[in-house]
Short mmCIF file of C-alpha atoms in Angstrom, two decimals:
data_model
loop_
_atom_site.label_atom_id
_atom_site.label_comp_id
_atom_site.label_asym_id
_atom_site.label_seq_id
_atom_site.Cartn_x
_atom_site.Cartn_y
_atom_site.Cartn_z
CA MET A 557 6.58 129.15 88.16
CA THR A 558 9.56 129.79 85.93
CA GLN A 559 8.96 128.87 82.32
CA LYS A 560 11.57 126.96 80.39
CA PRO A 561 12.73 129.18 77.52
CA ILE A 562 11.39 128.15 74.13
CA PRO A 563 14.24 127.07 71.83
CA ASP A 564 15.21 129.62 69.14
CA ILE A 565 14.59 127.02 66.47
CA VAL A 566 10.92 126.73 67.51
CA ILE A 567 10.51 130.50 67.54
CA GLY A 568 12.09 130.54 64.09
CA ARG A 569 9.37 128.26 62.72
CA LEU A 570 6.44 130.30 64.00
CA PRO A 571 6.70 132.97 61.26
CA ILE A 572 6.57 130.16 58.68
CA TYR A 573 3.43 128.73 60.24
CA LEU A 574 1.90 132.19 60.39
CA ARG A 575 2.69 132.84 56.74
CA ALA A 576 0.98 129.61 55.69
CA LEU A 577 -2.04 130.36 57.89
CA THR A 578 -2.33 133.86 56.45
CA ARG A 579 -2.38 132.47 52.93
CA MET A 580 -5.14 130.04 53.94
CA LEU A 581 -7.15 132.90 55.43
CA GLN A 582 -6.72 134.91 52.22
CA ALA A 583 -8.08 131.90 50.36
CA GLY A 584 -11.18 132.01 52.54
CA ARG A 585 -10.31 129.00 54.65
CA GLN A 586 -11.42 128.71 58.29
CA VAL A 587 -10.06 125.47 59.70
CA THR A 588 -6.85 123.53 59.15
CA SER A 589 -4.95 120.64 60.70
CA SER A 590 -1.35 119.91 61.64
CA GLN A 591 -1.42 117.35 58.82
CA GLU A 592 -2.35 119.93 56.21
CA LEU A 593 0.13 122.48 57.54
CA GLY A 594 2.80 119.80 57.55
CA GLU A 595 2.16 118.93 53.92
CA ARG A 596 2.30 122.57 52.89
CA LEU A 597 5.54 123.15 54.75
CA GLY A 598 7.33 119.87 54.17
CA MET A 599 7.32 119.06 57.88
CA SER A 600 5.76 116.37 60.03
CA ALA A 601 2.39 117.03 61.65
CA ALA A 602 3.87 115.87 64.96
CA GLN A 603 6.57 118.55 64.80
CA ILE A 604 3.99 121.27 64.25
CA ARG A 605 1.77 120.02 67.08
CA LYS A 606 4.78 119.83 69.39
CA ASP A 607 5.94 123.35 68.50
CA LEU A 608 2.49 124.86 69.02
CA SER A 609 1.82 122.95 72.24
CA GLN A 610 4.68 124.87 73.86
CA PHE A 611 2.44 127.92 73.85
CA GLY A 612 -0.85 126.37 74.97
CA GLU A 613 -3.84 124.60 73.50
CA PHE A 614 -4.72 125.90 70.05
CA GLY A 615 -6.84 123.11 68.63
CA LYS A 616 -8.86 120.12 69.65
CA GLN A 617 -8.05 116.58 68.63
CA GLY A 618 -10.24 115.80 65.65
CA THR A 619 -11.55 119.31 64.94
CA GLY A 620 -8.29 120.94 63.89
CA TYR A 621 -7.17 124.53 64.29
CA ASN A 622 -9.29 127.61 63.80
CA ILE A 623 -7.01 129.43 61.36
CA GLU A 624 -7.92 132.98 62.35
CA PHE A 625 -7.55 132.23 66.05
CA LEU A 626 -4.21 130.45 65.65
CA ALA A 627 -2.86 133.22 63.39
CA LYS A 628 -3.86 135.83 65.96
CA LYS A 629 -2.20 133.87 68.74
CA LEU A 630 1.02 133.48 66.73
CA GLN A 631 1.03 137.22 66.07
CA GLU A 632 0.74 137.83 69.81
CA ILE A 633 3.52 135.39 70.63
CA LEU A 634 5.82 136.93 68.02
CA LYS A 635 4.82 140.42 69.23
CA ILE A 636 3.70 141.43 65.78
CA ASP A 637 0.16 142.22 66.95
CA ARG A 638 1.55 145.77 66.79
CA VAL A 639 3.49 147.72 64.14
CA TRP A 640 7.24 148.06 64.71
CA LYS A 641 8.88 151.10 63.22
CA VAL A 642 11.87 150.12 61.13
CA ALA A 643 14.87 152.23 60.14
CA VAL A 644 16.70 151.40 56.92
CA VAL A 645 20.35 152.40 56.94
CA GLY A 646 21.90 152.74 53.50
CA ALA A 647 20.02 154.24 50.57
CA GLY A 648 21.71 152.28 47.80
CA ASP A 649 20.08 149.63 45.62
CA VAL A 650 19.20 147.30 48.47
CA GLY A 651 17.87 150.11 50.66
CA HIS A 652 15.88 151.31 47.70
CA ALA A 653 14.36 147.87 47.14
CA LEU A 654 13.50 147.58 50.82
CA ALA A 655 11.82 150.97 50.89
CA ASN A 656 9.79 149.91 47.89
CA TYR A 657 8.99 146.43 49.19
CA ASN A 658 5.32 145.93 49.92
CA GLY A 659 5.75 142.69 51.87
CA PHE A 660 5.87 144.29 55.33
CA ALA A 661 2.30 145.57 55.49
CA HIS A 662 0.10 143.59 57.89
CA ARG A 663 3.14 141.61 58.97
CA GLY A 664 4.16 143.80 61.89
CA PHE A 665 6.54 146.32 60.36
CA GLN A 666 6.60 149.74 58.82
CA ILE A 667 9.68 151.41 57.45
CA THR A 668 9.63 154.93 58.84
CA HIS A 669 13.14 156.27 58.20
CA ILE A 670 15.96 155.88 55.71
CA PHE A 671 19.45 157.09 56.53
CA ASP A 672 22.55 157.52 54.41
CA ASN A 673 25.92 159.20 54.83
CA ASP A 674 26.18 160.46 51.25
CA SER A 675 25.49 164.20 51.22
CA LYS A 676 24.44 163.92 47.56
CA ILE A 677 21.56 161.62 48.59
CA VAL A 678 20.60 163.08 51.97
CA GLY A 679 17.50 165.24 51.61
CA SER A 680 16.45 163.60 48.37
CA ASN A 681 13.11 161.89 47.98
CA PHE A 682 13.16 158.15 47.95
CA ASN A 683 9.91 156.25 47.48
CA GLY A 684 8.10 158.84 49.54
CA PHE A 685 10.82 159.00 52.19
CA THR A 686 13.24 161.85 52.62
CA VAL A 687 16.68 160.35 53.07
CA GLN A 688 18.09 161.57 56.38
CA SER A 689 21.70 162.05 57.37
CA ILE A 690 23.41 159.32 59.33
CA SER A 691 24.73 162.06 61.60
CA ASP A 692 21.15 162.61 62.81
CA MET A 693 20.42 158.89 63.04
CA GLN A 694 21.04 158.26 66.72
CA LYS A 695 19.04 161.29 67.82
CA ILE A 696 16.07 160.32 65.63
CA ILE A 697 16.11 156.63 66.53
CA GLN A 698 16.16 157.47 70.22
CA LYS A 699 13.37 160.01 69.91
CA GLU A 700 11.20 157.67 67.83
CA GLU A 701 12.06 154.70 70.06
CA ILE A 702 12.94 152.58 67.05
CA LYS A 703 14.08 149.08 68.02
CA VAL A 704 14.36 147.45 64.59
CA ALA A 705 16.74 148.31 61.76
CA MET A 706 17.69 146.92 58.37
CA LEU A 707 21.30 147.42 57.41
CA ALA A 708 22.09 147.94 53.73
CA VAL A 709 25.49 149.62 53.86
CA PRO A 710 28.84 148.48 52.41
CA ALA A 711 30.56 145.69 54.34
CA GLU A 712 33.46 147.98 55.25
CA VAL A 713 31.32 150.29 57.39
CA ALA A 714 28.70 147.81 58.62
CA GLN A 715 30.22 147.18 62.05
CA ASP A 716 30.63 150.91 62.75
CA VAL A 717 27.01 151.57 61.82
CA VAL A 718 25.82 148.65 63.94
CA ASP A 719 27.72 150.01 66.93
CA LEU A 720 25.87 153.31 66.48
CA LEU A 721 22.51 151.54 66.15
CA VAL A 722 23.04 149.43 69.26
CA GLU A 723 24.17 152.48 71.21
CA CYS A 724 20.89 154.27 70.57
CA GLY A 725 18.65 151.35 71.45
CA VAL A 726 18.19 149.17 68.36
CA HIS A 727 17.86 145.55 69.44
CA ALA A 728 16.98 143.74 66.23
CA ILE A 729 19.03 144.11 63.05
CA LEU A 730 18.43 142.54 59.68
CA ASN A 731 21.83 142.73 58.04
CA TYR A 732 22.18 142.83 54.24
CA ALA A 733 25.88 143.75 54.37
CA PRO A 734 27.95 140.67 53.47
CA VAL A 735 29.85 140.54 56.73
CA ASN A 736 29.39 139.08 60.21
CA LEU A 737 28.60 141.56 62.94
CA THR A 738 29.57 141.66 66.60
CA VAL A 739 26.76 142.76 68.92
CA PRO A 740 25.97 142.54 72.65
CA GLN A 741 24.13 139.42 73.80
CA ASP A 742 20.76 141.16 74.08
CA VAL A 743 20.83 142.30 70.44
CA ARG A 744 19.55 140.00 67.70
CA VAL A 745 20.98 139.91 64.20
CA GLN A 746 19.63 138.07 61.18
CA TYR A 747 21.59 137.84 57.94
CA ILE A 748 20.48 138.05 54.34
CA ASP A 749 23.26 137.48 51.83
CA PRO A 750 21.94 136.00 48.57
CA ALA A 751 25.40 134.76 47.56
CA VAL A 752 25.69 132.82 50.82
CA HIS A 753 22.22 131.36 50.28
CA LEU A 754 23.19 130.25 46.79
CA GLN A 755 26.52 128.84 48.01
CA ASN A 756 24.53 126.74 50.49
CA MET A 757 23.01 124.91 47.55
CA THR A 758 25.80 124.48 44.97
CA TYR A 759 27.51 121.84 47.12
CA TYR A 760 24.60 119.55 46.26
CA LEU A 761 24.64 120.22 42.52
CA ASP A 762 26.27 117.92 40.00
CA MET B 1250 35.03 103.35 51.06
CA THR B 1251 31.69 105.07 51.44
CA GLN B 1252 31.90 108.49 52.98
CA LYS B 1253 29.46 109.58 55.64
CA PRO B 1254 27.46 112.49 54.29
CA ILE B 1255 28.42 115.86 55.76
CA PRO B 1256 25.50 117.35 57.74
CA ASP B 1257 23.65 120.19 55.99
CA ILE B 1258 24.33 122.45 58.95
CA VAL B 1259 28.09 122.09 58.43
CA ILE B 1260 27.78 122.81 54.71
CA GLY B 1261 25.69 125.84 55.64
CA ARG B 1262 28.54 127.28 57.70
CA LEU B 1263 31.19 126.97 54.98
CA PRO B 1264 30.00 130.05 53.01
CA ILE B 1265 30.25 132.06 56.23
CA TYR B 1266 33.82 130.91 56.79
CA LEU B 1267 34.64 131.67 53.18
CA ARG B 1268 33.17 135.15 53.42
CA ALA B 1269 35.28 135.94 56.49
CA LEU B 1270 38.43 134.53 54.84
CA THR B 1271 37.79 136.57 51.70
CA ARG B 1272 37.55 139.74 53.76
CA MET B 1273 40.84 138.88 55.45
CA LEU B 1274 42.48 138.33 52.06
CA GLN B 1275 41.17 141.69 50.87
CA ALA B 1276 42.77 143.22 53.93
CA GLY B 1277 46.10 141.75 52.88
CA ARG B 1278 46.17 139.00 55.51
CA GLN B 1279 47.90 135.66 54.86
CA VAL B 1280 47.40 133.47 57.93
CA THR B 1281 44.57 133.03 60.42
CA SER B 1282 43.55 130.66 63.19
CA SER B 1283 40.36 128.94 64.25
CA GLN B 1284 40.48 131.25 67.31
CA GLU B 1285 40.47 134.40 65.20
CA LEU B 1286 37.79 133.08 62.87
CA GLY B 1287 35.70 132.08 65.86
CA GLU B 1288 35.93 135.55 67.37
CA ARG B 1289 34.92 137.16 64.08
CA LEU B 1290 31.97 134.83 63.65
CA GLY B 1291 30.79 134.48 67.24
CA MET B 1292 31.53 130.76 67.25
CA SER B 1293 33.91 128.49 69.15
CA ALA B 1294 37.29 127.72 67.63
CA ALA B 1295 36.63 124.03 68.31
CA GLN B 1296 33.46 124.13 66.20
CA ILE B 1297 35.34 125.63 63.27
CA ARG B 1298 38.18 123.11 63.54
CA LYS B 1299 35.68 120.26 63.72
CA ASP B 1300 33.73 121.52 60.69
CA LEU B 1301 36.85 121.95 58.58
CA SER B 1302 38.37 118.63 59.66
CA GLN B 1303 35.48 116.85 57.93
CA PHE B 1304 37.06 117.82 54.63
CA GLY B 1305 40.73 117.13 55.36
CA GLU B 1306 43.74 118.80 56.91
CA PHE B 1307 43.79 122.53 56.20
CA GLY B 1308 46.15 123.82 58.85
CA LYS B 1309 48.86 122.71 61.22
CA GLN B 1310 48.59 122.92 64.98
CA GLY B 1311 50.37 126.09 66.00
CA THR B 1312 50.87 127.61 62.55
CA GLY B 1313 47.23 128.30 61.70
CA TYR B 1314 45.51 128.31 58.33
CA ASN B 1315 46.91 129.75 55.13
CA ILE B 1316 43.96 131.96 54.23
CA GLU B 1317 44.31 131.81 50.46
CA PHE B 1318 44.67 128.03 50.47
CA LEU B 1319 41.74 127.48 52.81
CA ALA B 1320 39.52 129.86 50.82
CA LYS B 1321 40.40 128.04 47.61
CA LYS B 1322 39.59 124.68 49.20
CA LEU B 1323 36.25 125.92 50.48
CA GLN B 1324 35.42 127.23 47.01
CA GLU B 1325 36.17 123.79 45.60
CA ILE B 1326 34.09 122.01 48.25
CA LEU B 1327 31.14 124.36 47.65
CA LYS B 1328 31.64 124.00 43.88
CA ILE B 1329 31.98 127.73 43.45
CA ASP B 1330 35.42 127.42 41.88
CA ARG B 1331 33.37 127.94 38.71
CA VAL B 1332 30.71 130.44 37.67
CA TRP B 1333 27.12 129.22 37.82
CA LYS B 1334 24.69 130.89 35.44
CA VAL B 1335 21.65 132.15 37.31
CA ALA B 1336 18.18 132.89 35.96
CA VAL B 1337 16.06 135.50 37.72
CA VAL B 1338 12.33 134.96 37.33
CA GLY B 1339 10.22 138.04 37.97
CA ALA B 1340 11.29 141.49 36.81
CA GLY B 1341 9.59 143.49 39.56
CA ASP B 1342 11.33 145.45 42.29
CA VAL B 1343 13.09 142.46 43.81
CA GLY B 1344 14.17 141.09 40.44
CA HIS B 1345 15.40 144.56 39.57
CA ALA B 1346 17.45 144.79 42.77
CA LEU B 1347 18.92 141.34 42.15
CA ALA B 1348 19.90 142.19 38.59
CA ASN B 1349 21.59 145.29 39.91
CA TYR B 1350 23.24 143.58 42.88
CA ASN B 1351 27.03 143.51 42.63
CA GLY B 1352 27.54 140.99 45.41
CA PHE B 1353 27.65 137.90 43.19
CA ALA B 1354 30.88 138.66 41.35
CA HIS B 1355 33.79 136.43 42.41
CA ARG B 1356 31.41 134.44 44.58
CA GLY B 1357 30.45 131.81 42.03
CA PHE B 1358 27.42 133.26 40.28
CA GLN B 1359 26.46 135.35 37.31
CA ILE B 1360 22.94 136.35 36.47
CA THR B 1361 22.54 135.62 32.78
CA HIS B 1362 18.78 135.81 32.17
CA ILE B 1363 15.71 137.58 33.52
CA PHE B 1364 12.23 136.33 32.75
CA ASP B 1365 8.81 137.84 33.27
CA ASN B 1366 5.29 137.08 32.08
CA ASP B 1367 4.22 140.71 31.65
CA SER B 1368 4.15 141.53 27.93
CA LYS B 1369 4.66 145.21 28.79
CA ILE B 1370 8.05 144.38 30.34
CA VAL B 1371 9.22 141.55 28.09
CA GLY B 1372 11.76 142.88 25.58
CA SER B 1373 12.57 145.92 27.67
CA ASN B 1374 16.07 146.64 28.86
CA PHE B 1375 16.74 146.02 32.48
CA ASN B 1376 20.18 146.78 33.90
CA GLY B 1377 21.76 145.59 30.68
CA PHE B 1378 19.52 142.54 30.42
CA THR B 1379 16.69 142.15 27.96
CA VAL B 1380 13.72 140.77 29.86
CA GLN B 1381 12.65 137.51 28.24
CA SER B 1382 9.23 135.94 28.15
CA ILE B 1383 8.42 133.25 30.65
CA SER B 1384 6.97 131.28 27.75
CA ASP B 1385 10.53 130.90 26.39
CA MET B 1386 11.97 130.18 29.83
CA GLN B 1387 12.09 126.40 29.77
CA LYS B 1388 13.62 126.25 26.29
CA ILE B 1389 16.32 128.76 27.20
CA ILE B 1390 17.15 127.24 30.60
CA GLN B 1391 17.53 123.82 29.02
CA LYS B 1392 19.69 125.10 26.18
CA GLU B 1393 21.90 127.12 28.54
CA GLU B 1394 22.00 124.29 31.08
CA ILE B 1395 21.08 126.66 33.89
CA LYS B 1396 20.81 124.89 37.25
CA VAL B 1397 20.31 127.85 39.56
CA ALA B 1398 17.39 130.29 39.71
CA MET B 1399 16.20 133.13 41.90
CA LEU B 1400 12.46 133.45 42.19
CA ALA B 1401 11.01 136.93 42.58
CA VAL B 1402 7.41 136.44 41.48
CA PRO B 1403 4.17 137.00 43.42
CA ALA B 1404 3.35 134.31 45.99
CA GLU B 1405 0.25 133.27 44.04
CA VAL B 1406 2.21 132.03 41.04
CA ALA B 1407 5.42 130.92 42.75
CA GLN B 1408 4.61 127.20 42.89
CA ASP B 1409 3.60 127.10 39.23
CA VAL B 1410 6.83 128.80 38.19
CA VAL B 1411 8.88 126.48 40.38
CA ASP B 1412 7.25 123.46 38.77
CA LEU B 1413 8.34 124.83 35.37
CA LEU B 1414 11.88 125.48 36.61
CA VAL B 1415 12.26 122.01 38.09
CA GLU B 1416 10.89 120.46 34.93
CA CYS B 1417 13.62 122.01 32.80
CA GLY B 1418 16.51 121.09 35.08
CA VAL B 1419 16.87 123.80 37.74
CA HIS B 1420 18.07 122.17 40.96
CA ALA B 1421 18.76 125.13 43.24
CA ILE B 1422 16.20 127.86 43.86
CA LEU B 1423 16.55 130.97 45.97
CA ASN B 1424 12.96 131.93 46.68
CA TYR B 1425 11.99 135.54 47.41
CA ALA B 1426 8.26 134.85 47.08
CA PRO B 1427 6.71 134.79 50.59
CA VAL B 1428 5.40 131.25 50.34
CA ASN B 1429 6.69 127.73 50.96
CA LEU B 1430 7.42 125.66 47.88
CA THR B 1431 7.04 121.97 47.20
CA VAL B 1432 9.90 120.45 45.21
CA PRO B 1433 11.31 116.99 44.52
CA GLN B 1434 13.89 115.70 46.99
CA ASP B 1435 16.85 116.37 44.73
CA VAL B 1436 15.98 120.07 44.38
CA ARG B 1437 17.24 122.55 46.97
CA VAL B 1438 15.31 125.65 47.99
CA GLN B 1439 16.48 128.50 50.19
CA TYR B 1440 14.11 131.21 51.37
CA ILE B 1441 14.57 134.94 51.74
CA ASP B 1442 11.59 136.73 53.26
CA PRO B 1443 12.64 139.87 55.14
CA ALA B 1444 9.38 139.96 57.10
CA VAL B 1445 9.97 136.41 58.36
CA HIS B 1446 13.53 137.36 59.32
CA LEU B 1447 12.24 140.35 61.26
CA GLN B 1448 9.49 138.27 62.90
CA ASN B 1449 12.20 135.91 64.10
CA MET B 1450 13.58 138.71 66.23
CA THR B 1451 10.56 140.58 67.62
CA TYR B 1452 9.74 137.71 69.99
CA TYR B 1453 12.85 138.71 71.92
CA LEU B 1454 12.11 142.45 72.05
CA ASP B 1455 10.57 144.18 75.06
#
């Protein structure tokens, strides 16, 4: 049986569900419902049930979802029931903030390497990491089998760095450089540009 | 004549177009086409033409778009032909990185205030800003008529802080706290959670 691929938009909502479930668990909760999740997330209960039903049966009508079980299943689906090594490229302010960010623990990721091309920074200590030279990057990423990278380099060099990352096996890139990237079809890119996010909202302001 | 509202998804693409146009301008370019833009952005030329046509006639068949003119028009549409004051709430690592971030200049935003509730931090100097107390936040935001805020507080207090922000007139919130927020319908929220962005991609990894 060939399975119909799950739409990207459904996959994109799973981390949001998981985040809400994790917060419930931390609050000592054991059971929830699509209604409650919907209220928390500003979505309809039907949408949540429909999304989850694409992956199997996670709850029974009337008894709701076991939060721990559903969270564990979502982690498996998203393949974050393991820890992905993450390379940060660019040891400027954004790279610094990422290296210092404590929001990755228990969410499937661990930053293991930071690279920069500035010889004044390479070798220096950086939140417990030693900044490594970008000229060693491909060798290290291949050896460590790193598949995930966060890009925090200037826009002007972002595409060149991405080409290097893709060449040595990185398949998921979270891009903080304010520029669109061109990658092969089997490589995923997500974008974080706070100015773009803000510009998304000003249209609606008076 | 009542105008049909433009879909959110179209509005969401305009900052991406603008960013690409701005980079072309910086490179000394004067004219572009929907084909070229499409190639840069991994989209179809037809999609770009259709999006832009919702706002009027920006180019002529065969001669392409005048980049400076189109960029200026997009800035007007997105209401970033002005400078919005932005309050950062939370003077931790993320707030620090935001205050230090140089990507807002010429893109419609200027961080003018940073607030925190930690009396050890309040009053201290922070990238040229004096951190102000969250207990003065509502008074200051009202007086300064600030409509835009970036939230970089712990998840546990995020909703409480958002309620305060909405109460004093903030209508656009960029939320870095890893939690969903409940806001009135006329308030916009955008979310940045790097772990969620990464989790969006691991599903597709081998």
